[in-house]
Amino acid sequence: MDIGHLSWRRRVPFGARPLRALRHAACALSAMLAATASLPASSFAAADEVHYRTAKVDGLTIFYREAGPPDAPTILLLHGFPTSSHMFRDLIPLLADRYHLVAPDYPGFGFSSTPTVAEFSYTFDHLTDVIEHFTETLGLKHYALYMQDYGGPVGFRLATRHPERVSALLVQNANAYDEGITPAVRRVVLRLWTDHSEDAAAAARPLFEFPFTKETFLQGASDTSLVGPDAWQHAPWGMDRPGNKEIQFALQANYGANPLLYPTWHAYFRRYQPPTLVTWGKGDEVFAVAGAEAYRKDLPNAEVHILDAGHFALETKAGVIADYIRAFLPRHHIAGAHPAGGISRHRK
């Protein structure tokens, strides 16, 4: 049978309707493609682009990662020990369509300058000075603070110095309460604050070696195959540079200055009630989960999420944490850029 001579209408009595629908769909697709073709290439690439830059601050070269619309609300990402802004490599692209992300490396970390301990005072006060001047150099006048580990002592100092600049606190395994200090941290790290003996120093030295670094990245992860080796290989690269272990020891020895400031940070929380999102890997052996729950004492409206992850929760839960942030910030009128471009009128 020559089916080419059969009428489509006779074979399928209402066939014209799906045919007409297909024509309409084709027209709509053509219109969409035409409109898309008129958009600049940057409309597609901007959310995926991460820039690697440096800034001169206090005579130092500070390396930083930057992504997202420059006029969108800023999130300042402050890293922990023993890593660098590298820890945010997965999170940044997940937020850059709506927010302006800036992640610096502290002096002595990552790709920033590493002056020796004789040339630079490695204290948390001094790191904060540099990051404060870094934000001013870049013209960052208002930002949410994402803080992990060392990011807490730096970020909370920034917040208490300039509460008017802080739109929100995004806390991830960054401790601000006695409840979060584990016995191991008290026994090894806080001991250095008052005990300057060789025994105390010897107990701390394994913190700067590869086995400890790898263990810290892997511990607490429900599936360690999700933790890329580039994470726990990148940190030792920085640590093993000449003079860097002395730098890291100096900061560990200064860590005892942070619990002394807890009452000051708590007073800031109570007075200003910054919108606060806490995400915490429950397998963290550095800071206990009780430290996450403790934020509610002074910030009763804090949103707290305990994750099936470890100290470096972003290694396995970057998508989950990004989703929490994308839901949390708009609820506090920090809505960011619209996906199609432009800044929300609700930007705080």
XYZ file of C-alpha atoms in Angstrom:
348
model
C 0.000 0.000 0.000
C 1.258 3.438 -0.911
C 0.720 5.273 2.342
C 1.973 8.477 0.771
C -1.364 8.830 -1.006
C -3.430 8.478 2.147
C -4.812 11.615 3.708
C -3.513 12.280 7.231
C -6.974 13.677 8.032
C -8.636 10.422 6.922
C -6.177 8.264 8.892
C -6.417 10.459 12.026
C -9.642 12.476 11.938
C -8.428 15.073 14.410
C -4.834 15.014 13.214
C -4.864 18.671 12.303
C -5.012 19.578 15.965
C -1.699 18.017 16.977
C -0.175 19.304 13.741
C -1.368 22.811 14.556
C 0.013 22.431 18.106
C 3.371 21.398 16.688
C 3.385 24.468 14.439
C 2.628 26.717 17.409
C 5.384 25.060 19.444
C 7.833 25.502 16.568
C 6.946 29.192 16.317
C 7.381 29.644 20.068
C 10.755 27.892 19.976
C 11.898 30.070 17.070
C 10.879 33.204 18.968
C 12.705 32.031 22.076
C 15.877 31.257 20.137
C 15.720 34.629 18.415
C 15.403 36.412 21.750
C 18.212 34.333 23.232
C 20.490 35.098 20.308
C 20.137 38.815 21.039
C 21.488 38.439 24.575
C 25.173 39.185 25.186
C 27.405 36.194 25.805
C 28.018 37.438 29.358
C 24.368 36.667 30.198
C 25.222 32.969 30.030
C 28.796 32.946 31.265
C 28.592 35.293 34.242
C 27.175 32.785 36.719
C 29.846 30.224 35.798
C 32.840 32.556 35.811
C 35.127 32.672 38.838
C 37.833 35.321 38.692
C 41.178 34.858 40.434
C 42.530 38.234 41.500
C 44.948 39.908 43.872
C 44.824 43.151 45.833
C 47.558 45.123 47.567
C 46.667 45.467 51.248
C 49.004 46.761 53.961
C 51.999 45.994 51.769
C 50.838 42.414 51.187
C 49.446 40.678 48.123
C 46.068 39.230 49.030
C 44.717 36.619 46.639
C 40.954 36.237 46.300
C 38.282 34.484 44.279
C 35.398 36.575 42.985
C 32.210 35.681 41.135
C 28.699 36.921 40.511
C 27.223 40.347 39.658
C 29.360 43.057 41.321
C 26.261 45.076 42.195
C 24.441 42.140 43.814
C 24.536 41.653 47.611
C 27.975 40.469 48.666
C 28.872 37.323 50.584
C 32.363 37.497 52.084
C 33.670 33.954 52.507
C 36.243 33.428 55.264
C 38.105 30.133 55.262
C 39.483 27.922 57.990
C 42.643 26.022 58.902
C 44.588 24.503 57.210
C 42.960 25.389 53.912
C 42.279 28.609 51.976
C 39.654 30.091 49.652
C 40.080 26.790 47.776
C 37.523 25.326 50.203
C 34.806 27.441 48.521
C 35.505 26.200 44.978
C 32.233 24.204 44.846
C 30.000 26.650 46.742
C 30.838 29.809 44.794
C 29.355 28.726 41.420
C 26.175 27.561 43.182
C 25.464 31.084 44.466
C 27.040 33.317 41.823
C 23.884 33.691 39.722
C 22.310 35.745 42.524
C 25.117 36.965 44.785
C 28.499 38.634 44.613
C 30.991 36.207 46.151
C 34.407 37.289 47.446
C 36.745 34.767 49.099
C 40.200 35.996 50.192
C 43.191 33.972 51.385
C 44.619 35.194 54.700
C 48.302 36.112 54.891
C 50.222 32.855 55.214
C 47.540 30.852 53.396
C 46.829 29.845 49.821
C 48.194 32.258 47.243
C 48.447 35.336 49.471
C 51.746 36.719 50.717
C 53.472 34.609 53.357
C 55.732 36.913 55.357
C 57.751 35.133 58.035
C 56.808 35.216 61.697
C 59.605 37.763 62.143
C 58.063 40.023 59.487
C 54.390 39.731 60.384
C 52.533 39.258 63.664
C 50.362 36.194 63.110
C 47.474 36.847 65.467
C 43.755 36.779 64.826
C 43.581 40.493 65.550
C 46.148 41.124 62.826
C 44.479 38.796 60.317
C 41.279 40.727 60.934
C 43.087 44.022 60.346
C 44.214 42.786 56.941
C 40.793 41.420 55.943
C 39.113 44.601 57.161
C 41.465 46.683 54.999
C 40.933 44.207 52.148
C 37.170 44.829 52.201
C 37.798 48.570 52.216
C 40.252 48.291 49.328
C 37.599 46.458 47.295
C 34.878 48.872 48.397
C 32.786 46.203 50.129
C 30.535 48.273 52.349
C 27.881 45.677 53.149
C 28.165 41.902 53.199
C 26.943 38.634 54.638
C 29.731 36.743 56.373
C 30.258 33.052 55.577
C 32.589 31.706 58.272
C 34.184 28.310 58.775
C 36.727 27.416 61.497
C 39.268 30.319 61.552
C 36.691 32.314 59.613
C 34.735 32.635 62.876
C 37.401 34.511 64.860
C 38.124 36.759 61.877
C 34.487 37.293 60.927
C 33.168 37.932 64.426
C 35.914 40.485 64.999
C 34.876 42.194 61.759
C 31.237 42.138 62.828
C 31.885 43.660 66.247
C 34.081 46.365 64.710
C 31.552 47.242 62.001
C 28.097 45.852 62.805
C 26.559 48.215 60.261
C 28.384 46.426 57.454
C 27.092 42.936 58.224
C 23.791 41.898 56.629
C 23.794 38.276 57.875
C 25.912 35.571 59.476
C 26.348 32.262 57.640
C 28.085 30.041 60.184
C 29.506 26.670 59.169
C 31.470 24.800 61.843
C 32.777 28.098 63.215
C 32.733 28.160 66.989
C 31.711 31.013 69.297
C 30.736 29.147 72.474
C 32.486 27.121 75.172
C 30.073 24.280 74.437
C 31.652 23.828 71.028
C 35.228 23.381 72.254
C 36.086 19.687 72.191
C 38.438 18.128 74.754
C 41.071 17.664 72.015
C 41.079 21.388 71.174
C 41.256 22.279 74.853
C 44.032 19.769 75.502
C 46.250 20.620 72.504
C 45.397 24.038 71.056
C 44.174 26.126 73.974
C 47.036 24.794 76.077
C 49.461 26.748 73.870
C 47.937 30.041 75.049
C 49.428 29.670 78.532
C 51.863 26.753 78.285
C 54.966 27.664 76.285
C 56.833 24.460 77.087
C 58.411 22.154 74.548
C 55.942 19.440 75.580
C 53.004 21.651 74.614
C 54.638 22.569 71.305
C 55.414 18.919 70.527
C 51.780 17.950 71.126
C 50.655 20.553 68.571
C 53.138 19.809 65.782
C 51.166 16.894 64.263
C 48.452 19.442 63.379
C 50.726 20.697 60.601
C 51.485 17.332 59.019
C 49.794 15.518 56.141
C 48.126 12.676 58.107
C 46.212 15.100 60.327
C 45.177 17.256 57.374
C 43.845 14.292 55.419
C 42.025 12.911 58.452
C 40.371 16.285 59.147
C 39.004 16.457 55.608
C 37.724 12.876 55.667
C 36.438 12.510 59.219
C 32.705 12.793 59.624
C 31.927 12.321 55.934
C 29.240 9.668 55.492
C 30.810 8.733 52.136
C 34.513 9.565 51.938
C 34.523 8.844 48.193
C 32.752 12.205 47.832
C 35.774 14.043 49.253
C 38.072 14.890 46.372
C 41.779 14.341 47.059
C 42.502 17.810 45.660
C 41.079 19.158 48.943
C 43.404 17.378 51.330
C 46.354 17.640 48.920
C 46.000 21.404 48.394
C 46.292 22.319 52.084
C 49.598 20.453 52.682
C 51.045 22.192 49.627
C 50.683 25.472 51.505
C 51.774 24.048 54.828
C 54.958 22.540 53.458
C 56.335 25.807 52.090
C 59.457 27.034 53.927
C 58.495 28.813 57.136
C 54.772 28.049 56.898
C 54.620 25.623 59.804
C 56.022 28.365 62.030
C 53.239 30.621 60.751
C 50.572 28.034 61.521
C 52.041 27.326 64.954
C 51.910 31.037 65.796
C 48.207 31.163 64.933
C 47.430 28.005 66.896
C 49.272 29.500 69.856
C 47.142 32.635 69.522
C 43.857 30.732 69.299
C 43.393 31.055 73.055
C 42.652 34.759 72.501
C 39.349 33.832 70.854
C 37.409 32.308 73.792
C 38.273 35.451 75.756
C 36.233 37.391 73.196
C 33.186 35.112 73.322
C 31.329 37.465 75.742
C 31.959 40.372 73.346
C 30.632 38.371 70.399
C 27.593 37.264 72.413
C 26.851 40.876 73.327
C 26.972 41.725 69.619
C 24.552 38.889 68.850
C 22.090 40.006 71.529
C 22.193 43.688 70.617
C 22.046 43.496 66.818
C 20.306 40.139 66.251
C 21.884 39.646 62.809
C 20.016 37.105 60.662
C 21.953 33.894 61.325
C 22.069 30.604 59.461
C 24.081 27.812 61.100
C 25.047 24.699 59.138
C 27.205 22.198 60.995
C 28.718 18.857 60.130
C 27.764 16.597 63.009
C 30.885 14.470 62.541
C 33.174 17.394 63.333
C 35.866 16.313 65.801
C 37.237 19.850 66.101
C 34.070 21.698 67.158
C 31.217 19.834 68.828
C 27.602 19.996 67.639
C 26.717 21.639 70.954
C 28.512 24.708 69.621
C 25.973 24.934 66.799
C 22.970 24.708 69.096
C 24.501 27.284 71.466
C 23.942 30.117 68.974
C 20.247 30.013 69.870
C 21.052 31.244 73.386
C 21.780 34.739 72.088
C 20.147 34.465 68.663
C 16.775 32.813 69.334
C 15.736 33.225 65.700
C 18.862 31.547 64.336
C 18.189 28.819 61.790
C 20.298 25.748 62.645
C 20.836 22.713 60.415
C 22.910 19.720 61.531
C 24.337 17.889 58.515
C 25.626 14.370 57.993
C 29.127 15.678 57.319
C 32.384 16.604 59.022
C 34.411 19.713 59.826
C 34.738 20.538 56.128
C 31.066 20.038 55.349
C 31.348 21.806 51.983
C 33.359 18.879 50.645
C 30.229 16.710 50.597
C 27.303 19.074 51.224
C 28.007 22.167 49.105
C 24.707 21.788 47.244
C 22.710 21.368 50.447
C 24.344 24.388 52.083
C 23.849 26.477 48.938
C 20.145 25.590 48.971
C 19.850 26.669 52.598
C 21.560 29.985 51.802
C 19.414 30.614 48.709
C 16.280 30.097 50.814
C 17.521 31.926 53.927
C 18.854 35.217 52.574
C 15.706 36.251 50.645
C 13.626 35.668 53.787
C 15.713 38.423 55.339
C 15.357 40.751 52.341
C 18.771 39.881 50.900
C 17.319 38.531 47.692
C 20.156 39.057 45.251
C 20.035 39.260 41.477
C 17.140 37.822 39.519
C 18.159 34.827 37.364
C 17.322 36.735 34.180
C 19.509 39.635 35.254
C 18.985 42.736 37.352
C 19.026 43.220 41.093
C 16.077 42.507 43.328
C 14.288 45.517 44.699
C 14.433 43.746 48.062
C 18.186 43.928 48.272
C 19.139 45.029 51.740
